[in-house]
XYZ file of C-alpha atoms in Angstrom:
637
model
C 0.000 0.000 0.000
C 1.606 3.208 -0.866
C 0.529 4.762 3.014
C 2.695 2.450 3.986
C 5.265 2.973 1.547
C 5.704 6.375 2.485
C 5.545 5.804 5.958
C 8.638 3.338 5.832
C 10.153 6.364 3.641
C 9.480 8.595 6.861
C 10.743 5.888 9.620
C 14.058 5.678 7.610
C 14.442 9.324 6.893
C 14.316 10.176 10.404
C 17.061 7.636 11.289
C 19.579 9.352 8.892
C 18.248 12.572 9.866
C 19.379 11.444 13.708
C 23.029 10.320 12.065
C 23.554 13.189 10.570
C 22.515 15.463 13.041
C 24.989 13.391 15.410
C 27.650 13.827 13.135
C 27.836 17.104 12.813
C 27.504 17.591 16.565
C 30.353 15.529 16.967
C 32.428 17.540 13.914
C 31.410 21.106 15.528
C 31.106 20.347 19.527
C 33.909 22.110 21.610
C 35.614 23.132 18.089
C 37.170 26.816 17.310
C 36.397 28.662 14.898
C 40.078 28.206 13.167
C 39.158 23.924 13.553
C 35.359 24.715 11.763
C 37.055 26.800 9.272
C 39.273 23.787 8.006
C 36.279 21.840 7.886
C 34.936 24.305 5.747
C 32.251 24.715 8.015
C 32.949 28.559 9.261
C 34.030 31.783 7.392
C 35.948 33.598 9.813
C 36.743 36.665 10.184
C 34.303 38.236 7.949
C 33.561 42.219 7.228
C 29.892 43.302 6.798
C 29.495 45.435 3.580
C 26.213 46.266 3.794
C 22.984 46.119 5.391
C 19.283 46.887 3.592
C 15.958 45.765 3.911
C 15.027 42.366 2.232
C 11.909 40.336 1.641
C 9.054 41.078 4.221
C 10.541 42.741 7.269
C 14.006 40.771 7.145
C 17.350 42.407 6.963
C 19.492 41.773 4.462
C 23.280 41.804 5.069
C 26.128 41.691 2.492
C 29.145 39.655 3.868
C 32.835 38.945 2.793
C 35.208 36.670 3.747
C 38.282 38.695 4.502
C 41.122 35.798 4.837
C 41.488 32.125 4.377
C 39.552 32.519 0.779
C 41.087 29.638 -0.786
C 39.672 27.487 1.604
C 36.674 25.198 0.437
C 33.379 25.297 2.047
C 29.981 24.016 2.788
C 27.837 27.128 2.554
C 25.001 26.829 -0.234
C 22.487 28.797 -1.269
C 19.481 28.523 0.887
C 21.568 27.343 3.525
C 20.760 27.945 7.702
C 23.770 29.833 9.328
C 24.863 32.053 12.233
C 26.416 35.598 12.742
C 28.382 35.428 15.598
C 31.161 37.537 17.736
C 34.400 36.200 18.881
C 33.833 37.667 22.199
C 31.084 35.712 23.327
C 30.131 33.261 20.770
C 27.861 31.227 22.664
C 25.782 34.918 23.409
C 26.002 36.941 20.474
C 24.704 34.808 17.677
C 22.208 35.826 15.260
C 20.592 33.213 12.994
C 20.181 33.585 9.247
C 19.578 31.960 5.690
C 21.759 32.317 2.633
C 19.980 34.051 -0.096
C 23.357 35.021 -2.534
C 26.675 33.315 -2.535
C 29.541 34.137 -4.865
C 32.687 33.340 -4.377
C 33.887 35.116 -1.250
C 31.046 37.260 -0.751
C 27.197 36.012 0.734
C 24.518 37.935 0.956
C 22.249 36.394 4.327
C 19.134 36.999 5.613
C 17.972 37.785 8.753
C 14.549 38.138 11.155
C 15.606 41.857 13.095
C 15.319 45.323 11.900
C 18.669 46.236 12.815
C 22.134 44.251 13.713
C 22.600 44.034 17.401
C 25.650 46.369 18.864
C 27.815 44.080 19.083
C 28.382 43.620 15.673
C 29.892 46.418 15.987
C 32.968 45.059 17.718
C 35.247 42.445 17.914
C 35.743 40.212 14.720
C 32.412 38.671 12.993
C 32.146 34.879 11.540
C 29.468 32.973 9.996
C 28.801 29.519 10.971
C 26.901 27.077 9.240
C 24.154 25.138 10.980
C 22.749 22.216 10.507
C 20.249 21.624 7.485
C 17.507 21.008 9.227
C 15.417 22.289 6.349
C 16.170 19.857 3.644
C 15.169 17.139 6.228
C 11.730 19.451 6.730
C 11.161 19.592 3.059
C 11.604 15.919 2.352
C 9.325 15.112 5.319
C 6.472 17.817 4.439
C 6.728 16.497 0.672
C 6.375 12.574 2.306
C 3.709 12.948 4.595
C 1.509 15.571 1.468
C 2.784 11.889 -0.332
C 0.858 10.115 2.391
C -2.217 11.910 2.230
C -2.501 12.117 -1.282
C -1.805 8.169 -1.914
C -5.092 7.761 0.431
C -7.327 9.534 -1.798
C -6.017 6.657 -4.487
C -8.224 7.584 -7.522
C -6.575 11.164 -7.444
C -3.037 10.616 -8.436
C -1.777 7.776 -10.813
C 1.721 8.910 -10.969
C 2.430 7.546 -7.009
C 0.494 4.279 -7.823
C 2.875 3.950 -10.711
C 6.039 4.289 -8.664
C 4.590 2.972 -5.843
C 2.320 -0.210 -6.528
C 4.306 -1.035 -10.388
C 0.539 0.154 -11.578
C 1.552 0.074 -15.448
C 2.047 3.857 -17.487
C 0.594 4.255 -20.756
C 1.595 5.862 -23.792
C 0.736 7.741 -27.187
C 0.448 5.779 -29.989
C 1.787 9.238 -31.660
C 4.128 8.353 -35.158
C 7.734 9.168 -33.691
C 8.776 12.818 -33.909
C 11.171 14.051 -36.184
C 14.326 14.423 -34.239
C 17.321 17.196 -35.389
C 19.831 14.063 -36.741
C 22.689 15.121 -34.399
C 21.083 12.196 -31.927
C 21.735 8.708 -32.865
C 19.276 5.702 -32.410
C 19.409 5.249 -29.306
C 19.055 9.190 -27.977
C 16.178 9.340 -30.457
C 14.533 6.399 -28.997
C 14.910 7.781 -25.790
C 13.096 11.472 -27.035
C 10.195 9.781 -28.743
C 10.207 8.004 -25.193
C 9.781 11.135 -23.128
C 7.107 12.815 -25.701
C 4.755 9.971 -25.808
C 5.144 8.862 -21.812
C 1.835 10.374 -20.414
C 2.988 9.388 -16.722
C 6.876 7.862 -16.583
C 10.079 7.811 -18.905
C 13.403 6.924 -17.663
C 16.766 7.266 -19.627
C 19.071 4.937 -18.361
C 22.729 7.257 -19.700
C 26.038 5.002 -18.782
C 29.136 7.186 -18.975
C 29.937 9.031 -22.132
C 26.474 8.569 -23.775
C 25.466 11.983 -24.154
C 22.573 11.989 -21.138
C 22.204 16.040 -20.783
C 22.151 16.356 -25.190
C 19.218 13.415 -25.073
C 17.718 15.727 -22.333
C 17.897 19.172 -23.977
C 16.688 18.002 -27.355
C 13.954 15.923 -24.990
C 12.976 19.118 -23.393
C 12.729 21.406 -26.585
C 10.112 19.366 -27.706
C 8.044 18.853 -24.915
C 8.193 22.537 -25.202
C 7.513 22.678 -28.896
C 5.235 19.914 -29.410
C 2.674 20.426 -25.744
C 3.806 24.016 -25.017
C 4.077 22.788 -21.792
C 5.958 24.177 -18.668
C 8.550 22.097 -17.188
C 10.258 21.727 -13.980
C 14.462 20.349 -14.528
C 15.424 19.337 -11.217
C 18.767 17.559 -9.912
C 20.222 16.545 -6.590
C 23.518 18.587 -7.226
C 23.977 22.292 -7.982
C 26.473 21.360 -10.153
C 24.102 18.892 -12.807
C 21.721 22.061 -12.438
C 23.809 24.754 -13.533
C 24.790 22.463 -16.303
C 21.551 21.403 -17.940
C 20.158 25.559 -17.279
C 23.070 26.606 -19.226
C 22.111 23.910 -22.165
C 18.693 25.110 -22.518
C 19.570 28.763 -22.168
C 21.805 28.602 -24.842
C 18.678 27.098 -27.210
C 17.296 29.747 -26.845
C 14.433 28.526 -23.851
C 12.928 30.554 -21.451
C 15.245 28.978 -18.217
C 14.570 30.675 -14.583
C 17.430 29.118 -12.426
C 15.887 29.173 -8.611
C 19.090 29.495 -6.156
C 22.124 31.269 -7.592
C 24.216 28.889 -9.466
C 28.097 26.814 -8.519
C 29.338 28.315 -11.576
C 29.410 31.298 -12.737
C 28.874 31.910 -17.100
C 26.944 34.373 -19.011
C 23.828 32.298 -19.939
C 23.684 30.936 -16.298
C 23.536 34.215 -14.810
C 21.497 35.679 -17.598
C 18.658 32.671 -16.262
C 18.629 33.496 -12.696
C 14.924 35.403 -11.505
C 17.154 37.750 -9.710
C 18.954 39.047 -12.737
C 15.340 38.851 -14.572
C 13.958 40.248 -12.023
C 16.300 43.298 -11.540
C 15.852 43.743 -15.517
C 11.981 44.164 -14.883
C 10.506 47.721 -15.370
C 8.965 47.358 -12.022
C 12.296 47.304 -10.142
C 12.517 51.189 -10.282
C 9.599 50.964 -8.176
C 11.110 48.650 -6.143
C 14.144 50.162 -5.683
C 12.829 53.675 -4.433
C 10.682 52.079 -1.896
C 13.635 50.273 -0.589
C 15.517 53.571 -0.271
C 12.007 55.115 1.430
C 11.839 52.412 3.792
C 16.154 52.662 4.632
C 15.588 55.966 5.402
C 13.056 55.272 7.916
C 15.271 52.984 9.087
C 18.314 55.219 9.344
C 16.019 57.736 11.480
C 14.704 54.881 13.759
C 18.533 54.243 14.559
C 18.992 57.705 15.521
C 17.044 57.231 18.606
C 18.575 54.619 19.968
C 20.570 56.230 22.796
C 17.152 58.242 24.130
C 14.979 56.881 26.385
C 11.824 58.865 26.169
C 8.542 58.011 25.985
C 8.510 60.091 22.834
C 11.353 59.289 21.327
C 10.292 55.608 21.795
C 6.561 56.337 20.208
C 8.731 57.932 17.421
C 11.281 54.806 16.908
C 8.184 52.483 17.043
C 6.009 54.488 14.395
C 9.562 54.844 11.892
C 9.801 51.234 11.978
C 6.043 50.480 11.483
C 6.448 52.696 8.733
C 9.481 50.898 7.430
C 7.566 47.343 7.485
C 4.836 48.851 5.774
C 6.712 49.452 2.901
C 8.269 46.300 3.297
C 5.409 44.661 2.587
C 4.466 46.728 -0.158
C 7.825 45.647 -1.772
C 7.109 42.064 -1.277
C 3.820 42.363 -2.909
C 5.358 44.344 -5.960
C 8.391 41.794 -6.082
C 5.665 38.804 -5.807
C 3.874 40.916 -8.938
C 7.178 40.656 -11.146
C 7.454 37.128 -10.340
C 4.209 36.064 -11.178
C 4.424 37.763 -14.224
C 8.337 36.149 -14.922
C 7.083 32.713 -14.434
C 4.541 32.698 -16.232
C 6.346 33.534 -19.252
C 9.249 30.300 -18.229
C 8.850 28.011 -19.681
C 11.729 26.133 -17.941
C 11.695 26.151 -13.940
C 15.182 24.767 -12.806
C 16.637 24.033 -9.057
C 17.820 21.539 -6.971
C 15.258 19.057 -5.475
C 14.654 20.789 -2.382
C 15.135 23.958 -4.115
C 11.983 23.109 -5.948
C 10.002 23.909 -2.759
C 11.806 27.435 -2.725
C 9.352 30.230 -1.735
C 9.130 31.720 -5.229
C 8.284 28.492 -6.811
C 6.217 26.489 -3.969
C 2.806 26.649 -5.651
C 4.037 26.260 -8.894
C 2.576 23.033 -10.420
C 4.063 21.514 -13.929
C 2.956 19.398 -16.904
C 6.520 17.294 -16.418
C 9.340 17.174 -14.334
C 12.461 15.989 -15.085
C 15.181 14.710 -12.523
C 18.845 14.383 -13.740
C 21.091 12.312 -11.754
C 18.556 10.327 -10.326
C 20.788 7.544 -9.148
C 22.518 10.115 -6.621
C 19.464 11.667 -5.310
C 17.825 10.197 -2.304
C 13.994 8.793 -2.791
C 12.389 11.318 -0.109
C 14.002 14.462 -2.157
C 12.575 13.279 -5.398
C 8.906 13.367 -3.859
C 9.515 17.036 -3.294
C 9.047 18.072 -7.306
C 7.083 14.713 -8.368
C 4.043 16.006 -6.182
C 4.001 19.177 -8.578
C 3.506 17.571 -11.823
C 1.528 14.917 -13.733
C 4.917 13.160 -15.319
C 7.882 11.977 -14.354
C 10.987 11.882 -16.472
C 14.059 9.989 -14.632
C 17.537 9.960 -16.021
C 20.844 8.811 -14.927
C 22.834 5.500 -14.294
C 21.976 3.371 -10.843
C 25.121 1.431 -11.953
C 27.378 4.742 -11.029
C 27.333 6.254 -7.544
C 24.348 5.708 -5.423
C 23.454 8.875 -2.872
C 25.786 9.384 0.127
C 23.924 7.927 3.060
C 25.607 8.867 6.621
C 23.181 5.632 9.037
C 24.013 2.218 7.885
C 20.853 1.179 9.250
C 18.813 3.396 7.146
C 20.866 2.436 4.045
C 20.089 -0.753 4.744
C 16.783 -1.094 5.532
C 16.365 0.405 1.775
C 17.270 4.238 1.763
C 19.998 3.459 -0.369
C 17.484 1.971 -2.952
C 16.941 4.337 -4.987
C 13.451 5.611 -6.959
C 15.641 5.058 -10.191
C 16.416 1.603 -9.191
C 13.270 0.641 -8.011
C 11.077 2.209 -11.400
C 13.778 0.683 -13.637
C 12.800 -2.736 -12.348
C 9.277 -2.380 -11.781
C 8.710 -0.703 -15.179
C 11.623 -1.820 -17.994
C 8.848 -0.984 -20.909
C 9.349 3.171 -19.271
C 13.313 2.149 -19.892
C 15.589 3.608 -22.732
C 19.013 2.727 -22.684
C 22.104 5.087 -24.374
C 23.993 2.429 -25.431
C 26.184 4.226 -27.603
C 29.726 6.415 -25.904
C 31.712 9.276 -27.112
C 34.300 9.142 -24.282
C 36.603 5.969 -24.448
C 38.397 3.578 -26.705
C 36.496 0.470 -26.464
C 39.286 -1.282 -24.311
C 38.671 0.885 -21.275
C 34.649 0.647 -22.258
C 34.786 -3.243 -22.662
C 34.896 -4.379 -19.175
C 32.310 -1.553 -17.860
C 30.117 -2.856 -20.540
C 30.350 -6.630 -19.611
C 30.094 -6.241 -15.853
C 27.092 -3.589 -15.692
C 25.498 -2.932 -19.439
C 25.083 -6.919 -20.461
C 27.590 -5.828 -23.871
C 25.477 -3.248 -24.906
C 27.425 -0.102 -24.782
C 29.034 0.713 -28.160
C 32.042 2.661 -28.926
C 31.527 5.603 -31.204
C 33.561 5.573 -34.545
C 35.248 8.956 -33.402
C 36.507 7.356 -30.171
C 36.616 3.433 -30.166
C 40.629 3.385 -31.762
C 41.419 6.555 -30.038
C 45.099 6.581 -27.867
C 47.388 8.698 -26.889
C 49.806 8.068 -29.704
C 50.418 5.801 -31.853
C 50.958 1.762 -30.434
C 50.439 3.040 -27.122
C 48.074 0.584 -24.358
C 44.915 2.105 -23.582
C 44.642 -0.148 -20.960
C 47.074 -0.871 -18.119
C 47.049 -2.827 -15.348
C 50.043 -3.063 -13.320
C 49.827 -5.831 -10.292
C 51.987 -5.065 -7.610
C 51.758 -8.842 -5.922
C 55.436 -9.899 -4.638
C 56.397 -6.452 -4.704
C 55.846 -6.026 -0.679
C 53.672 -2.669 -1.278
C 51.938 -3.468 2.378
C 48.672 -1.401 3.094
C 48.598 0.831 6.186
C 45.994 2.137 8.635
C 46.085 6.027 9.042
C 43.265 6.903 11.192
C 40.549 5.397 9.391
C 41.689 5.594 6.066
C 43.525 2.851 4.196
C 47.316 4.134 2.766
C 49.717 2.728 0.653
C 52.848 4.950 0.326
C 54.847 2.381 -1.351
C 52.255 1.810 -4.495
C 51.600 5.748 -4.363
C 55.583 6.118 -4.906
C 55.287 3.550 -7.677
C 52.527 4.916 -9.448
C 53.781 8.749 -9.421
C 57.121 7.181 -11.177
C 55.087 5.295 -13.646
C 53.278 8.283 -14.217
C 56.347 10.487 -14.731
C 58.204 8.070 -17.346
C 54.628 8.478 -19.302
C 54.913 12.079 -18.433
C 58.367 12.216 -20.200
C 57.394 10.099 -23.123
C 54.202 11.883 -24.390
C 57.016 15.328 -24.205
C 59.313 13.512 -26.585
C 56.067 12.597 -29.010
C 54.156 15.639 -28.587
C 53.993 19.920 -29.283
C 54.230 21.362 -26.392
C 50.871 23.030 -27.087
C 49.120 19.879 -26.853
C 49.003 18.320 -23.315
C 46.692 15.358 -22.064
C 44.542 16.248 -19.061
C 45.260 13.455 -16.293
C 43.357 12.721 -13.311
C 44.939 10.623 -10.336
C 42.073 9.140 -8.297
C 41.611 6.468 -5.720
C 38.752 5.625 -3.248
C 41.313 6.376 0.454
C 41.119 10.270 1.141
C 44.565 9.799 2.870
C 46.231 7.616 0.147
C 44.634 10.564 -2.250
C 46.780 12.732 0.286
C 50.041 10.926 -0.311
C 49.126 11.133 -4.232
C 48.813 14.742 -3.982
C 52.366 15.285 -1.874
C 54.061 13.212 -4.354
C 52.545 15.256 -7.378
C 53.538 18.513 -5.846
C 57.341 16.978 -5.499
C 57.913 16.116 -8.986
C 59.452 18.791 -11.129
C 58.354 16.970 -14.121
C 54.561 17.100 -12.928
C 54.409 20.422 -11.413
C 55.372 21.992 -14.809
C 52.128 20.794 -16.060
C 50.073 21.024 -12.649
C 47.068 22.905 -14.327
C 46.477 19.518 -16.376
C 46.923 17.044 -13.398
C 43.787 16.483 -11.032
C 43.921 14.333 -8.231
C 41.580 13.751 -5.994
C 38.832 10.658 -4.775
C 37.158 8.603 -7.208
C 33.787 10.019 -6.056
C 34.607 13.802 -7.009
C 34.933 12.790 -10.489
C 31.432 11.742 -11.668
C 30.542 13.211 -14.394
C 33.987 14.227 -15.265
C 37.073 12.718 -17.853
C 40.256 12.974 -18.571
C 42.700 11.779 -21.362
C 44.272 9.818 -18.819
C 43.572 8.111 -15.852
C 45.785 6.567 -13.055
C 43.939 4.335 -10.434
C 45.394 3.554 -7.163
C 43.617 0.670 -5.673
C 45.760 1.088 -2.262
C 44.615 -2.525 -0.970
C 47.519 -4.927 -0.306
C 47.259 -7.755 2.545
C 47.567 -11.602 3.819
C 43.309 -11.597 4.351
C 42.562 -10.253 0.980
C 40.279 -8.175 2.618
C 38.993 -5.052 -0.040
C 36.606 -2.799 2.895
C 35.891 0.034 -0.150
C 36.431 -1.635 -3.478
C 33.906 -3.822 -2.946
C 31.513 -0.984 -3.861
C 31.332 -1.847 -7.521
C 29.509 1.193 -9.039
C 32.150 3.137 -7.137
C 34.780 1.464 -9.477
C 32.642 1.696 -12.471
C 32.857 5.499 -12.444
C 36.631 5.259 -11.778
C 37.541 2.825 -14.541
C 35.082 5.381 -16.958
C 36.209 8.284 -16.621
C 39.302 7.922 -19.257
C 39.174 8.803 -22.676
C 42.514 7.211 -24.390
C 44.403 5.762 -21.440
C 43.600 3.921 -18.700
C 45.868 2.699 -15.878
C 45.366 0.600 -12.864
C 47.941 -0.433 -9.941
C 47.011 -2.788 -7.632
C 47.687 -5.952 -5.941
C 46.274 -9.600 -7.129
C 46.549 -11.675 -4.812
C 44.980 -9.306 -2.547
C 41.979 -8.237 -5.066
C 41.865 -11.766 -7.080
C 39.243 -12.574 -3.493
C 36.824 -10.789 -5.399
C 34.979 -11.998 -8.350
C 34.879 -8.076 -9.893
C 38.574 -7.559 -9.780
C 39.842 -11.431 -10.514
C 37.530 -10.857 -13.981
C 39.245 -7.710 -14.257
C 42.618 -9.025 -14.023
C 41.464 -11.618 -16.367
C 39.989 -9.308 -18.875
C 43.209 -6.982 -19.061
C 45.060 -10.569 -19.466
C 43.069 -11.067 -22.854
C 44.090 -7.697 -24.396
C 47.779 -8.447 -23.605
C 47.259 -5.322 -20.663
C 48.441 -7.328 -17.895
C 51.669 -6.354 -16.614
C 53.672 -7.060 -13.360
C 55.328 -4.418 -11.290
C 58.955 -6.041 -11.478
C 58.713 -5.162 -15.477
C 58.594 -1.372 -14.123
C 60.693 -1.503 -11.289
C 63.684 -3.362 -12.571
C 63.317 -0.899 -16.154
């Protein structure tokens, strides 16, 4: 029964909600600000720019980092934070929400009419909370779920992904598609248009997934003149698909401000529509009316009349009054902005942003829909009458922090789960513009049952001529013993190894090639700390340094989505037990071994991998293309 289902959905979602929250507590309890920082967690010390009045009675401060800027951190968009003072942070704290982020500036939000005194002194920092409020979201969206699934004759769409009730289609003749798709893409368009509930495009890496999409998209557009709501799970898949469309010339309103920064993304945010609305001189002088009665307000701070009180009180009133007279003229241009879109697009939770909420679509589309978790999906599917899932369950799954949850099925995701309750809703892309078919073949045997095809332009592709595409070196007998550091798995030995392997290739493709033309290489492998010792050993070499802006190297997870001409993968495992901990994850390797277009190399051990069915086949399949090669032949070179 889909109460039920939902209700499980709930149980689990509040047992990673728990996790997380305990996480964090542990990660920020008794820290300093210096310690949060590093995590990426604090900006501190920060200078205060500007202050004016924002939506509704809020104020709206401008903030900037002022040191530490090349430090990474975990501040998004729509985001929960906290101004606080050095001097008594537990005491002067002011609570927030991010409404603008770029680069080293934010622009946050917050419920007072003017910024406490002692802002004033001591240094400032910004701290970010916990996100409570994508956990609220995902709830508020299950439970409307709940209630909706009990009034059963009102919405087919959850009986469909809920009870495997079957979706129907047009019997329409198949569109005329531009010919830059092949069959497959095509097949996967004509899907989309003649779904009336569910379409899923199953994309394996380097199939063109976001091209299918756009051209998918146009002609819903064209063909239904429908509006459509392009959702993802990261910022990063948003920004990309908005800037897509854009550039087709479609209507696009990115909700949130977007990761990147480009001319056609910026061009599609509703602020930078909105400020180009003839409205937004209206808007703007009322802002300055209601600042001024602000600024006056302030002056009668330091008397304590009755009077001068009355006064204070009535400036402010005043001020709020024209707040709200703002909101309703800034509500006006949105209206009016939407419903010109004809593209909404945000993140999934973003799609419950407070200038989209009541928004309701013909279709929605979510990208990446093996990454996102099932509860976030529910958040945009309740606001439209179709579904269209794409992405590849056989790549990473979402990041789930309570084992318990994860395995009582919050690691399943809605992806998985429709692909196998409905494979007639199921298109694969089954042909890729990425690899040479060596690095593709295994990929395609393991996960794709042989279907994936290497396109003409890529399957004979290397990096000059007679060189491997695929490598794999086994370092069994060569005594490269793992280590324990903290809780991460190291192997300096095989990092040492693999960096010299790396620089002989290095020196080789210098002899061959024009300076001008340098392969992008990416160094990944699943241990943060043996990514660590990577990354040392990288900035060491004088041969690698001189081309630093082409080497990457990082964990295998922050390259989804990403390639390289070259790939080096340090598997890091090496004992007696032949225990693997994180290779076992599969998918996690699929995305590792598919992210190279002409060359890909692998170091690892065996007899400690050989355990596993996944890596023994492996080892077997590089054996068959003459790929297989032992460590000694390296070392004793």
């Amino acid at each position: 029964m889909p109460k039920e289902y939902f209700k499980n959905l709930q149980d689990l979602l509040n047992i990673e909600r728990e996790e997380d929250l305990r996480s964090y507590l542990k990660l920020t309890e008794n820290t300093s600000a210096a310690d949060r920082r590093a995590l990426g967690l604090t900006w501190y010390p920060i200078a205060i720019r500007n202050t004016e009045i924002g939506r509704g009675d809020y104020l709206t401060v401008d903030l900037e980092r002022t040191t530490h800027q090349d430090f990474s951190h975990q501040f998004r968009f729509g985001s929960s934070v906290v101004l606080f003072s050095n001097h008594d942070s537990k005491e002067d704290r002011l609570e927030g929400t991010i409404t603008h982020l770029t680069g080293n500036k934010m622009k946050i939000s917050l419920r007072v009419d003017e910024l406490p005194d002692w802002t004033k002194d001591g240094k400032l920092g910004v701290d970010l909370l916990f996100d409570n409020n994508s956990y609220d979201e995902m709830q508020n969206a299950l439970k409307q779920a709940t209630h909706l699934a009990e009034n059963e004759s009102e919405n087919k769409l959850i009986r469909i992904l809920t009870k495997g009730e079957k979706p129907s289609f047009q019997n329409e003749e198949k569109f005329i598609i531009p010919n830059k798709l092949n069959e497959s893409q095509q097949l996967a368009v004509n899907k989309i248009i003649s779904a009336d509930h569910l379409a899923i495009v199953h994309g394996p890496p380097g199939t063109g997934k976001t091209t299918t999409l756009v051209h998918a998209i146009k002609s819903l557009v064209k063909h239904n003149n429908q509006k459509i709501l392009v959702v993802a799970p990261s910022n990063t898949a948003v920004d990309l698909l908005t800037e897509k469309l854009a550039a087709e010339g479609l209507n696009v309103i990115r909700i949130g401000n977007p990761a990147r920064v480009s001319e056609h993304l910026l061009a599609a945010t509703l602020e930078h529509k909105m400020a180009d609305h003839s409205e937004m001189k209206v808007i703007r002088s009322l802002k300055k009316q209601a600042n001024e009665y602000k600024n006056m307000a302030h002056k009668y701070k330091r008397s304590f009349g009755k009077a001068e009180r009355d006064q204070r009180k009535a400036l402010f009133e005043e001020a709020h009054k024209i707040g709200r007279e703002v909101e309703k003229t800034e509500q006006y241009i949105m209206d009016n902005l939407f419903n010109k879109a004809q593209i909404i697009t945000a993140t999934l939770v973003g799609a419950n942003h407070y200038t989209v909420r009541n928004l309701k679509y013909n279709t929605i589309v979510i990208d990446e829909a093996g990454q996102a978790l099932e509860p976030a999906c529910w958040i945009p599917i309740l606001k439209a009458q179709k579904v269209i899932l794409a992405g590849d369950h056989f790549q990473l799954s979402p990041t789930i922090k309570s084992n318990e949850a994860g395995r009582n099925g919050l690691s399943n995701t809605l992806l998985e789960k429709s692909v196998s309750l409905h494979p007639e809703s199921v298109v694969l892309l089954n042909e890729q513009y990425r690899m040479h078919k060596d690095i593709m073949g295994y990929s395609s045997k393991v996960f794709y049952e042989n279907k994936l095809l290497a396109d003409a332009s890529v399957a004979n592709r290397t990096l000059f001529l007679n060189d491997e595409p695929l490598t794999f070196i086994d370092t069994a007998g060569c005594s490269f013993d793992e280590k324990l550091d903290g809780t991460s798995t190291t192997n300096p030995e095989e990092a040492a190894f693999l960096i010299k392997h790396l620089i002989n290739l290095v020196k080789e493709i210098e002899s061959l090639n024009a300076a001008e033309y340098f392969p992008s290489i990416a160094v990944v492998s699943p241990y943060k700390q043996q990514v660590q010792i990577l990354k040392a050993l990288v900035d060491e070499s004088e041969e690698l340094t001189i081309h630093q802006n082409k080497i990457s190297v990082n964990t295998i997870d922050s390259f989804q989505g990403q390639e390289r001409d070259i790939v080096y993968i340090s598997l890091t495992r090496s004992n007696q037990e032949g225990s693997i901990g994180f290779l076992s994850d599969t998918r996690r390797m699929n995305v590792a071994m598919t992210r190279a277009r002409k060359k890909l190399v692998v170091v690892g051990d065996s007899a400690t991998l050989s355990k596993s069915k996944f890596y023994a086949d492996f080892i077997a399949y590089s054996e068959n293309l003459n790929a297989y090669h032992s460590a000694w032949e390296f070392i004793n070179a």
